[in-house]
CSV table of C-alpha atoms and ligand atoms in Angstrom, one decimal:
chain,number,residue,atom,x,y,z
A,1,MET,CA,0.0,0.0,0.0
A,2,LEU,CA,2.7,2.4,1.0
A,3,LYS,CA,4.8,1.3,-1.9
A,4,GLU,CA,2.0,2.1,-4.3
A,5,ALA,CA,1.4,5.5,-2.7
A,6,ILE,CA,5.0,6.4,-3.2
A,7,PHE,CA,4.9,5.2,-6.8
A,8,ILE,CA,1.9,7.4,-7.5
A,9,LYS,CA,3.5,10.4,-5.9
A,10,LEU,CA,6.8,10.0,-7.7
A,11,CYS,CA,5.4,9.2,-11.1
A,12,PRO,CA,1.8,10.6,-11.3
A,13,PRO,CA,1.8,11.4,-15.1
A,14,VAL,CA,2.9,8.0,-16.2
A,15,TYR,CA,0.5,6.3,-13.8
A,16,ARG,CA,-2.4,8.3,-15.0
A,17,LEU,CA,-1.6,8.4,-18.7
A,18,LEU,CA,-1.9,4.7,-19.0
A,19,GLU,CA,-5.6,5.0,-19.4
A,20,TYR,CA,-5.4,8.0,-21.8
A,21,ASN,CA,-4.0,6.5,-24.9
A,22,ARG,CA,-4.6,8.4,-28.1
A,23,THR,CA,-5.8,6.8,-31.3
A,24,HIS,CA,-5.4,9.7,-33.7
A,25,LYS,CA,-3.7,13.1,-34.1
A,26,ALA,CA,-5.9,16.2,-34.6
A,27,SER,CA,-4.8,16.6,-38.2
A,28,GLU,CA,-6.1,13.1,-39.1
A,29,VAL,CA,-9.7,13.7,-37.9
A,30,PRO,CA,-11.0,15.7,-40.9
A,31,GLN,CA,-10.2,12.6,-43.1
A,32,LEU,CA,-12.1,10.1,-40.9
A,33,PRO,CA,-15.6,9.0,-41.7
A,34,GLN,CA,-18.5,10.3,-39.6
A,35,GLY,CA,-19.1,8.1,-36.6
A,36,THR,CA,-15.4,7.1,-36.0
A,37,GLU,CA,-14.5,6.9,-32.3
A,38,VAL,CA,-11.4,8.9,-31.5
A,39,LYS,CA,-9.2,9.4,-28.5
A,40,LEU,CA,-7.1,12.6,-28.5
A,41,LEU,CA,-4.4,14.2,-26.4
A,42,GLY,CA,-3.4,17.8,-26.7
A,43,TRP,CA,-3.8,21.4,-25.4
A,44,VAL,CA,-6.8,23.7,-25.3
A,45,ALA,CA,-6.0,26.5,-27.8
A,46,VAL,CA,-9.4,28.2,-27.5
A,47,LYS,CA,-12.4,27.6,-25.4
A,48,ASN,CA,-15.9,29.0,-25.6
A,49,LEU,CA,-19.1,28.3,-23.6
A,50,VAL,CA,-22.2,29.3,-25.6
A,51,GLY,CA,-25.7,28.6,-24.4
A,52,GLY,CA,-24.9,25.3,-22.6
A,53,VAL,CA,-22.5,24.1,-25.3
A,54,VAL,CA,-18.8,24.0,-24.8
A,55,PHE,CA,-16.5,24.5,-27.9
A,56,LEU,CA,-12.8,23.7,-27.6
A,57,ARG,CA,-10.1,24.0,-30.2
A,58,LEU,CA,-7.6,21.2,-29.5
A,59,ARG,CA,-4.0,21.7,-30.6
A,60,ASP,CA,-1.6,18.7,-30.6
A,61,GLY,CA,1.4,19.6,-32.7
A,62,SER,CA,-0.1,18.1,-35.9
A,63,GLY,CA,-2.8,20.7,-36.2
A,64,PHE,CA,-6.1,21.7,-34.7
A,65,ILE,CA,-9.6,20.1,-34.3
A,66,GLN,CA,-12.8,21.4,-32.8
A,67,LEU,CA,-14.4,19.5,-30.0
A,68,SER,CA,-17.9,20.2,-28.7
A,69,GLY,CA,-20.4,18.9,-26.1
A,70,ARG,CA,-23.8,20.0,-24.9
A,71,ARG,CA,-24.6,20.1,-21.2
A,72,GLY,CA,-27.0,17.3,-20.3
A,73,SER,CA,-26.2,15.4,-23.5
A,74,ILE,CA,-22.7,14.3,-22.5
A,75,PRO,CA,-21.7,12.6,-19.2
A,76,GLU,CA,-21.7,15.0,-16.3
A,77,GLU,CA,-18.1,14.3,-15.4
A,78,ALA,CA,-17.0,15.1,-19.0
A,79,TRP,CA,-19.0,18.3,-19.0
A,80,ASP,CA,-17.5,19.5,-15.7
A,81,GLU,CA,-14.0,18.8,-16.9
A,82,ALA,CA,-14.5,20.5,-20.3
A,83,ALA,CA,-16.2,23.5,-18.7
A,84,LYS,CA,-13.4,24.0,-16.2
A,85,ALA,CA,-10.5,23.5,-18.8
A,86,THR,CA,-8.6,26.7,-19.1
A,87,THR,CA,-6.7,27.8,-22.2
A,88,GLU,CA,-3.4,25.9,-22.7
A,89,SER,CA,-4.4,23.0,-20.3
A,90,ALA,CA,-3.2,19.6,-21.4
A,91,VAL,CA,-6.3,17.5,-21.9
A,92,TYR,CA,-7.6,14.1,-23.0
A,93,ALA,CA,-10.8,13.8,-25.1
A,94,GLU,CA,-12.8,10.9,-26.4
A,95,GLY,CA,-15.5,11.4,-28.9
A,96,THR,CA,-17.2,10.7,-32.2
A,97,VAL,CA,-16.3,12.3,-35.5
A,98,LYS,CA,-19.2,14.4,-36.7
A,99,GLU,CA,-19.7,16.3,-39.9
A,100,ASP,CA,-20.5,20.0,-39.3
A,101,ARG,CA,-20.3,22.6,-42.0
A,102,ARG,CA,-19.6,25.4,-39.4
A,103,ALA,CA,-16.6,23.6,-38.0
A,104,PRO,CA,-13.1,24.4,-39.4
A,105,PHE,CA,-12.3,21.6,-41.9
A,106,GLY,CA,-16.0,20.6,-41.9
A,107,LYS,CA,-15.6,18.0,-39.1
A,108,GLU,CA,-15.6,18.1,-35.3
A,109,VAL,CA,-15.5,15.6,-32.5
A,110,ALA,CA,-18.6,15.2,-30.3
A,111,ILE,CA,-17.2,14.8,-26.8
A,112,THR,CA,-18.1,11.6,-24.9
A,113,ARG,CA,-15.3,11.7,-22.3
A,114,PHE,CA,-13.0,14.5,-21.2
A,115,LYS,CA,-10.2,14.9,-18.7
A,116,VAL,CA,-7.9,17.7,-17.8
A,117,ILE,CA,-4.5,16.1,-17.4
A,118,ALA,CA,-2.6,19.3,-16.5
A,119,GLY,CA,-4.3,22.5,-15.8
A,120,ALA,CA,-3.0,26.0,-16.9
A,121,GLU,CA,-3.0,29.3,-15.0
A,122,PRO,CA,-4.4,32.3,-16.9
A,123,TRP,CA,-2.4,32.7,-20.1
A,124,PRO,CA,0.0,35.6,-19.8
A,125,LEU,CA,0.4,36.3,-23.5
A,126,ARG,CA,-2.1,39.1,-23.9
A,127,LYS,CA,-2.7,41.2,-27.0
A,128,SER,CA,-1.3,44.3,-25.3
A,129,LEU,CA,2.0,42.3,-24.7
A,130,LEU,CA,2.3,41.3,-28.3
A,131,LYS,CA,3.1,44.9,-29.3
A,132,SER,CA,6.4,44.7,-27.5
A,133,ARG,CA,8.8,42.4,-29.4
A,134,SER,CA,11.1,42.1,-26.4
A,135,ALA,CA,8.3,41.1,-24.0
A,136,LEU,CA,7.3,38.5,-26.5
A,137,TYR,CA,10.8,37.0,-26.5
A,138,ASP,CA,10.9,37.2,-22.7
A,139,LEU,CA,8.0,34.7,-22.9
A,140,ARG,CA,9.4,32.7,-25.8
A,141,HIS,CA,9.1,29.5,-23.8
A,142,LEU,CA,5.3,30.1,-24.0
A,143,SER,CA,5.0,32.0,-27.3
A,144,ILE,CA,6.4,29.2,-29.4
A,145,ARG,CA,3.0,27.5,-29.0
A,146,GLY,CA,1.5,30.0,-31.4
A,147,LEU,CA,0.6,28.9,-34.9
A,148,LYS,CA,3.1,31.2,-36.6
A,149,THR,CA,6.1,30.3,-34.4
A,150,ALA,CA,5.3,26.6,-34.5
A,151,SER,CA,5.1,26.9,-38.3
A,152,MET,CA,8.4,28.7,-38.4
A,153,ILE,CA,10.0,25.9,-36.4
A,154,LYS,CA,8.6,23.2,-38.7
A,155,ILE,CA,9.9,25.0,-41.7
A,156,ARG,CA,13.3,25.1,-40.1
A,157,SER,CA,13.1,21.4,-39.4
A,158,GLU,CA,12.4,20.8,-43.1
A,159,LEU,CA,15.2,23.1,-44.2
A,160,MET,CA,17.6,20.9,-42.0
A,161,ARG,CA,16.2,17.8,-43.7
A,162,SER,CA,16.9,19.3,-47.1
A,163,VAL,CA,20.5,20.0,-46.2
A,164,PHE,CA,21.1,16.4,-45.1
A,165,ASP,CA,19.3,15.1,-48.3
A,166,TYR,CA,21.4,17.3,-50.5
A,167,PHE,CA,24.8,16.2,-49.2
A,168,TYR,CA,24.0,12.6,-48.5
A,169,ASP,CA,22.6,12.1,-52.0
A,170,ARG,CA,25.9,13.4,-53.4
A,171,GLY,CA,28.2,11.2,-51.3
A,172,TYR,CA,29.4,13.8,-48.8
A,173,VAL,CA,30.2,12.6,-45.3
A,174,TYR,CA,28.6,14.3,-42.3
A,175,ILE,CA,31.2,15.0,-39.6
A,176,GLN,CA,30.9,16.6,-36.2
A,177,THR,CA,33.8,18.8,-35.0
A,178,PRO,CA,34.7,20.3,-31.6
A,179,ILE,CA,32.8,23.2,-30.2
A,180,LEU,CA,35.5,23.8,-27.6
A,181,VAL,CA,38.6,25.0,-29.5
A,182,GLY,CA,42.0,26.5,-28.8
A,183,SER,CA,42.2,29.2,-31.5
A,184,ALA,CA,40.2,31.5,-33.8
A,185,VAL,CA,39.1,30.9,-37.3
A,186,GLU,CA,37.4,34.2,-38.1
A,187,GLY,CA,39.5,36.6,-36.1
A,188,GLY,CA,39.9,37.3,-32.4
A,189,ALA,CA,37.3,40.1,-32.1
A,190,THR,CA,34.2,37.8,-32.0
A,191,LEU,CA,35.6,35.0,-29.8
A,192,PHE,CA,33.8,33.8,-26.7
A,193,SER,CA,36.4,32.6,-24.3
A,194,LEU,CA,36.2,30.4,-21.3
A,195,LYS,CA,38.4,28.9,-18.7
A,196,TYR,CA,39.5,25.4,-19.7
A,197,PHE,CA,41.4,24.0,-16.7
A,198,ASP,CA,44.8,25.9,-16.9
A,199,GLU,CA,44.2,27.1,-20.5
A,200,THR,CA,41.8,29.4,-22.3
A,201,ALA,CA,39.4,27.8,-24.7
A,202,TYR,CA,37.0,29.4,-27.1
A,203,LEU,CA,33.6,28.5,-28.5
A,204,SER,CA,33.9,27.5,-32.2
A,205,GLN,CA,33.3,30.2,-34.8
A,206,SER,CA,33.4,27.8,-37.6
A,207,ALA,CA,34.2,24.1,-38.3
A,208,GLN,CA,36.2,24.9,-41.3
A,209,LEU,CA,39.8,24.1,-40.1
A,210,TYR,CA,38.7,20.7,-38.9
A,211,GLU,CA,36.8,20.1,-42.1
A,212,GLU,CA,40.0,20.8,-44.0
A,213,ALA,CA,41.7,18.0,-42.1
A,214,ALA,CA,38.8,15.7,-42.7
A,215,ILE,CA,38.7,16.0,-46.5
A,216,LEU,CA,42.2,14.4,-46.6
A,217,SER,CA,40.5,11.3,-45.2
A,218,LEU,CA,37.0,11.6,-46.7
A,219,ASP,CA,37.3,13.8,-49.8
A,220,ARG,CA,34.0,15.8,-49.3
A,221,VAL,CA,32.5,16.5,-46.0
A,222,PHE,CA,29.8,18.7,-44.5
A,223,ILE,CA,28.7,19.8,-41.0
A,224,LEU,CA,25.5,21.2,-39.6
A,225,GLN,CA,26.1,22.5,-36.1
A,226,PRO,CA,26.2,25.6,-33.9
A,227,ALA,CA,28.7,28.4,-34.4
A,228,PHE,CA,29.4,31.2,-31.9
A,229,ARG,CA,30.3,34.9,-32.4
A,230,ALA,CA,30.6,37.5,-29.7
A,231,GLU,CA,29.1,40.0,-32.1
A,232,LYS,CA,28.7,43.3,-30.2
A,233,SER,CA,26.5,44.8,-32.8
A,234,LYS,CA,22.8,44.7,-32.2
A,235,THR,CA,21.5,44.2,-35.7
A,236,ALA,CA,18.6,42.3,-37.3
A,237,ARG,CA,21.0,39.8,-38.8
A,238,HIS,CA,23.4,38.9,-36.0
A,239,LEU,CA,23.0,36.2,-33.4
A,240,THR,CA,25.7,35.2,-30.9
A,241,GLU,CA,24.8,31.5,-31.4
A,242,PHE,CA,23.7,30.4,-34.8
A,243,TRP,CA,23.7,27.2,-36.9
A,244,MET,CA,26.0,26.8,-39.8
A,245,ILE,CA,26.0,24.6,-42.8
A,246,GLU,CA,29.6,24.1,-43.8
A,247,SER,CA,31.2,22.0,-46.5
A,248,GLU,CA,34.7,21.4,-47.7
A,249,LEU,CA,35.7,19.8,-50.9
A,250,ALA,CA,39.1,18.4,-51.9
A,251,PHE,CA,40.4,18.9,-55.5
A,252,THR,CA,37.9,21.8,-56.0
A,253,GLU,CA,38.4,25.3,-57.2
A,254,LEU,CA,36.2,28.4,-56.6
A,255,ASP,CA,33.9,28.1,-59.7
A,256,GLU,CA,32.9,24.5,-58.9
A,257,LEU,CA,32.3,25.5,-55.3
A,258,LEU,CA,29.9,28.2,-56.3
A,259,THR,CA,28.0,25.7,-58.4
A,260,VAL,CA,27.6,23.5,-55.2
A,261,GLU,CA,26.4,26.5,-53.2
A,262,GLU,CA,23.8,27.6,-55.7
A,263,GLU,CA,22.5,24.0,-56.1
A,264,LEU,CA,22.2,23.6,-52.4
A,265,VAL,CA,20.4,26.9,-52.0
A,266,HIS,CA,18.0,26.0,-54.8
A,267,HIS,CA,17.4,22.6,-53.3
A,268,MET,CA,16.7,24.0,-49.8
A,269,ALA,CA,14.3,26.6,-51.1
A,270,GLU,CA,12.5,24.1,-53.4
A,271,HIS,CA,12.1,21.5,-50.6
A,272,VAL,CA,10.8,24.0,-48.1
A,273,SER,CA,8.4,25.4,-50.7
A,274,LEU,CA,7.1,22.0,-51.7
A,275,SER,CA,6.9,20.4,-48.2
A,276,CYS,CA,5.7,23.3,-46.1
A,277,SER,CA,2.7,24.7,-47.9
A,278,ARG,CA,0.5,24.7,-44.7
A,279,GLU,CA,3.2,26.4,-42.6
A,280,LEU,CA,3.9,29.0,-45.3
A,281,ASP,CA,0.2,29.7,-45.5
A,282,ALA,CA,0.1,30.2,-41.8
A,283,LEU,CA,2.9,32.7,-42.0
A,284,GLY,CA,1.4,34.3,-45.1
A,285,LYS,CA,4.6,33.7,-47.0
A,286,LYS,CA,5.5,32.4,-50.5
A,287,ILE,CA,9.0,31.2,-51.4
A,288,VAL,CA,10.4,32.2,-54.7
A,289,VAL,CA,12.7,29.3,-55.6
A,290,PRO,CA,15.8,30.7,-57.4
A,291,ASP,CA,17.0,28.6,-60.3
A,292,PRO,CA,20.8,28.3,-60.8
A,293,PRO,CA,23.0,29.7,-62.1
A,294,PHE,CA,22.9,32.8,-59.9
A,295,PRO,CA,24.5,36.1,-61.1
A,296,LYS,CA,28.1,36.5,-60.2
A,297,ILE,CA,29.7,39.9,-60.0
A,298,ASP,CA,33.1,41.2,-59.0
A,299,TYR,CA,33.8,43.1,-55.8
A,300,GLU,CA,34.6,46.2,-57.8
A,301,GLU,CA,31.3,46.1,-59.6
A,302,ALA,CA,29.6,45.7,-56.1
A,303,LEU,CA,31.5,48.9,-55.0
A,304,GLN,CA,30.2,50.7,-58.1
A,305,ILE,CA,26.6,49.6,-57.5
A,306,ALA,CA,26.8,50.8,-53.9
A,307,GLU,CA,28.3,54.1,-54.9
A,308,ARG,CA,25.6,54.8,-57.4
A,309,LYS,CA,23.1,54.5,-54.5
A,310,GLY,CA,25.2,56.8,-52.3
A,311,VAL,CA,27.3,54.4,-50.3
A,312,ARG,CA,31.0,55.0,-51.0
A,313,LEU,CA,33.6,52.5,-49.9
A,314,GLU,CA,37.4,52.4,-50.5
A,315,TRP,CA,38.8,49.4,-52.3
A,316,GLY,CA,40.0,47.0,-49.6
A,317,GLU,CA,37.1,47.5,-47.2
A,318,ASP,CA,34.5,44.9,-46.5
A,319,LEU,CA,31.1,45.7,-48.1
A,320,GLY,CA,29.2,46.1,-44.8
A,321,THR,CA,25.5,46.2,-44.1
A,322,GLU,CA,24.4,49.1,-46.3
A,323,ALA,CA,26.4,48.1,-49.4
A,324,GLU,CA,25.3,44.4,-49.1
A,325,ARG,CA,21.7,45.5,-48.9
A,326,ILE,CA,22.0,47.7,-52.0
A,327,VAL,CA,23.8,45.1,-54.1
A,328,SER,CA,21.6,42.3,-53.0
A,329,GLN,CA,18.4,44.3,-53.8
A,330,SER,CA,19.8,45.1,-57.3
A,331,PHE,CA,19.3,41.5,-58.3
A,332,GLU,CA,16.2,39.3,-58.4
A,333,LYS,CA,18.1,36.1,-57.4
A,334,PRO,CA,20.7,35.6,-54.8
A,335,VAL,CA,24.0,37.1,-56.1
A,336,PHE,CA,27.6,36.0,-55.7
A,337,VAL,CA,30.2,38.8,-55.1
A,338,LYS,CA,33.6,37.4,-56.1
A,339,GLY,CA,37.1,38.7,-55.8
A,340,TYR,CA,37.1,40.3,-52.3
A,341,PRO,CA,40.4,42.0,-51.4
A,342,LEU,CA,42.6,39.9,-49.1
A,343,SER,CA,42.5,42.7,-46.6
A,344,ALA,CA,38.8,42.1,-46.0
A,345,ARG,CA,39.3,38.3,-45.6
A,346,SER,CA,40.5,35.8,-43.0
A,347,PHE,CA,44.0,34.4,-43.1
A,348,TYR,CA,43.3,31.1,-44.9
A,349,HIS,CA,42.0,32.6,-48.2
A,350,MET,CA,44.1,31.9,-51.3
A,351,GLU,CA,45.3,34.8,-53.4
A,352,ASP,CA,44.1,34.9,-57.0
A,353,PRO,CA,47.4,34.1,-59.0
A,354,HIS,CA,46.3,36.6,-61.6
A,355,ARG,CA,45.3,39.5,-59.3
A,356,LYS,CA,47.6,40.6,-56.6
A,357,GLY,CA,45.8,41.3,-53.3
A,358,VAL,CA,42.6,39.7,-54.4
A,359,SER,CA,41.2,36.6,-52.8
A,360,LEU,CA,39.7,33.5,-54.5
A,361,SER,CA,36.5,33.9,-52.5
A,362,ALA,CA,32.9,34.9,-52.8
A,363,ASP,CA,30.0,35.9,-50.6
A,364,LEU,CA,26.5,35.0,-51.5
A,365,LEU,CA,24.0,37.9,-50.9
A,366,ALA,CA,20.3,37.3,-50.7
A,367,GLY,CA,17.4,39.2,-49.1
A,368,GLY,CA,19.7,42.1,-48.4
A,369,VAL,CA,22.3,40.2,-46.4
A,370,GLU,CA,25.2,37.9,-46.7
A,371,ILE,CA,24.0,34.3,-46.4
A,372,ALA,CA,27.2,32.5,-47.2
A,373,THR,CA,30.9,32.9,-47.5
A,374,GLY,CA,33.1,30.5,-49.5
A,375,GLY,CA,36.5,30.3,-51.1
A,376,GLN,CA,39.6,28.5,-52.1
A,377,ARG,CA,42.0,27.8,-49.2
A,378,ILE,CA,45.8,28.1,-49.2
A,379,HIS,CA,47.1,24.6,-49.7
A,380,GLU,CA,50.9,25.3,-49.6
A,381,TYR,CA,52.8,25.3,-46.3
A,382,GLU,CA,55.1,28.2,-46.9
A,383,VAL,CA,52.4,30.5,-48.2
A,384,LEU,CA,50.1,29.7,-45.3
A,385,MET,CA,52.9,30.1,-42.8
A,386,LYS,CA,53.6,33.6,-44.2
A,387,ARG,CA,49.9,34.5,-44.0
A,388,VAL,CA,49.7,33.3,-40.4
A,389,GLU,CA,52.6,35.5,-39.4
A,390,GLU,CA,51.2,38.5,-41.4
A,391,HIS,CA,47.9,38.2,-39.4
A,392,GLY,CA,49.8,38.1,-36.2
A,393,LEU,CA,48.5,34.6,-35.3
A,394,ASP,CA,50.5,32.2,-33.1
A,395,PRO,CA,52.0,29.5,-35.4
A,396,GLU,CA,52.2,27.2,-32.4
A,397,ARG,CA,48.4,27.2,-32.0
A,398,MET,CA,48.1,26.8,-35.7
A,399,LYS,CA,50.6,24.0,-35.9
A,400,TRP,CA,48.3,21.1,-36.6
A,401,TYR,CA,46.5,23.2,-39.3
A,402,LEU,CA,49.8,24.1,-40.9
A,403,ASP,CA,50.9,20.5,-40.6
A,404,LEU,CA,48.2,19.4,-43.0
A,405,ARG,CA,50.0,21.2,-45.8
A,406,LYS,CA,53.0,18.8,-45.3
A,407,TYR,CA,51.0,15.6,-46.1
A,408,GLY,CA,49.3,15.7,-49.4
A,409,MET,CA,47.1,18.8,-49.2
A,410,PRO,CA,45.5,19.4,-52.7
A,411,PRO,CA,43.8,22.6,-53.9
A,412,HIS,CA,40.5,22.7,-52.0
A,413,SER,CA,37.6,24.9,-51.3
A,414,GLY,CA,34.7,25.3,-48.9
A,415,PHE,CA,31.9,27.5,-47.7
A,416,GLY,CA,29.7,28.3,-44.7
A,417,LEU,CA,26.0,29.2,-44.9
A,418,GLY,CA,24.1,30.5,-41.9
A,419,VAL,CA,20.8,28.6,-41.3
A,420,GLU,CA,19.0,31.6,-39.7
A,421,ARG,CA,20.3,34.0,-42.4
A,422,ALA,CA,19.0,31.6,-45.1
A,423,LEU,CA,15.6,31.5,-43.4
A,424,LYS,CA,15.6,35.3,-43.0
A,425,TRP,CA,16.1,35.6,-46.7
A,426,MET,CA,13.6,32.8,-47.7
A,427,LEU,CA,10.8,34.0,-45.5
A,428,ASP,CA,11.7,37.7,-45.7
A,429,LEU,CA,11.9,38.0,-41.9
A,430,LYS,CA,12.4,41.4,-40.3
A,431,HIS,CA,14.7,40.0,-37.7
A,432,ILE,CA,16.9,37.0,-37.7
A,433,ARG,CA,15.9,36.0,-34.2
A,434,SER,CA,12.5,34.7,-35.5
A,435,ALA,CA,14.4,32.0,-37.3
A,436,SER,CA,15.6,30.5,-34.0
A,437,ILE,CA,13.4,28.7,-31.4
A,438,PHE,CA,15.4,30.2,-28.5
A,439,PRO,CA,17.5,33.0,-30.0
A,440,ARG,CA,20.8,34.1,-28.4
A,441,THR,CA,21.7,37.8,-28.9
A,442,THR,CA,23.9,40.3,-27.1
A,443,SER,CA,21.1,41.0,-24.7
A,444,ARG,CA,19.4,37.6,-24.5
A,445,LEU,CA,20.4,34.5,-22.5
A,446,TYR,CA,16.9,33.6,-21.3
A,447,PRO,CA,14.7,31.7,-21.8
B,501,LIG,O1,31.3,34.5,-43.3
B,501,LIG,P1,31.6,33.6,-42.1
B,501,LIG,O2,32.2,34.3,-40.9
B,501,LIG,O3,32.6,32.5,-42.7
B,501,LIG,C1,33.1,31.5,-42.0
B,501,LIG,O4,32.9,31.3,-40.8
B,501,LIG,C2,33.9,30.5,-42.8
B,501,LIG,N1,34.9,29.9,-42.0
B,501,LIG,C3,32.9,29.5,-43.3
B,501,LIG,C4,33.5,28.4,-44.2
B,501,LIG,O5,34.1,28.8,-45.2
B,501,LIG,N2,33.5,27.2,-43.9
B,501,LIG,O6,30.3,32.9,-41.7
B,501,LIG,C5,29.6,32.1,-42.6
B,501,LIG,C6,28.1,32.4,-42.6
B,501,LIG,C7,27.8,33.8,-42.9
B,501,LIG,O7,27.7,34.0,-44.3
B,501,LIG,C8,26.4,34.0,-42.3
B,501,LIG,O8,25.4,33.4,-43.1
B,501,LIG,C9,26.6,33.2,-41.0
B,501,LIG,O9,27.6,32.3,-41.2
B,501,LIG,N3,26.9,34.1,-39.9
B,501,LIG,C10,26.0,34.5,-39.0
B,501,LIG,N4,24.7,34.3,-38.8
B,501,LIG,C11,24.1,34.8,-37.8
B,501,LIG,N5,24.7,35.6,-36.9
B,501,LIG,C12,26.0,35.8,-37.0
B,501,LIG,N6,26.6,36.6,-36.0
B,501,LIG,C13,26.8,35.3,-38.1
B,501,LIG,N7,28.0,35.3,-38.4
B,501,LIG,C14,28.1,34.6,-39.6
B,502,LIG,MG1,31.4,36.1,-44.3
């Protein structure tokens, strides 16, 4: 007796859920014939009591379905439970599928049994709160239940699937590289550091250097994992933690790399557009799938386009927010900007043998922002060592990376594409944080 009481106390949900097994998901109900008995589990999205009839909109992750019951016509216990269920309570419902022209999808479930499994306090997400973006993100742990945010998360899930499909179908190997690293890839200014026993470690800015080691074993690899940047700038396109798709290809020069990038971007957009029609409708968005080839312009042409719109930059500077927006918006499709000056690039970029001071690299701009950076890497030891020194990097920390150039390193290229930036472009999002379930920015570590 005592044992049983302890069990119930410790594990009440499991103990109670045994009798509340579901037979269907909400999204399946409209396809079921009238009279089908169903058992559902989910949350109360909306509840209305009208003239002795309770109407509930049940949400269960797959979709929504209307439930209804009339007082006196359904068992008293079911009525009491349904009448007391508050918005966002977790509930169990049994009932019969019924055609009803007034119900969304033309079908509803006539309640025969109802149980509140976990009640909910008054829902704090009120209309007045919704006006403040920041307040909404303070309550992100709750606001993700909304149809729009849930749709966004599902779209992101499909985007991830499309990335895996693209690379696996073409024989690339998926590798996972360390998040805790000893040196910078993209410069020291955006490194998060932490104490690592007696040393300093950093959160990885990019998997690239490890991918370069891996291609010597596997030829073509990709990663899909978080990257970290201590970006001080509060902009609508920077996160401090974001997810990056990166790929590295042995025996590959820049032009072939750009073909891979544009095919991947096309594949991602096409897959999301075909597989997420319900979610895109919920967001009121339509994806324009860009067909390769994408336009490719030189950095100098990009400077001219920006200058014509009033943004003047010196040769050698990075394009920056305004110029990227102007250049990107001058093209209907995503556009590659090639031939960035070495001075605007990280240490590993290869110099164009025909243009002094110019790198063999390209950024992909879309929706007004840079969504990817790629390029050919230095594959010769002496050249790389010279560059490491010019950039004031510690050759000791770079030893293993330099070492790769001593043991059969062929010409090779790779790129990194930000998942949230890609979504920002595809869905024309105002702010990049909407693309992340729990975004991390300079001012946000919770929830
Ligand atoms: O241009 P980045 O810094 O390039 C690299 O890290 C290379 N090592 C990648 C490679 O060649 N393997 O970053 C690549 C992409 C950017 O184009 C952008 O889409 C995204 O990562 N990104 C960010 N996204 C959100 N917030 C930030 N703070 C980002 N920084 C970069
Ligand atoms: Mg970049």
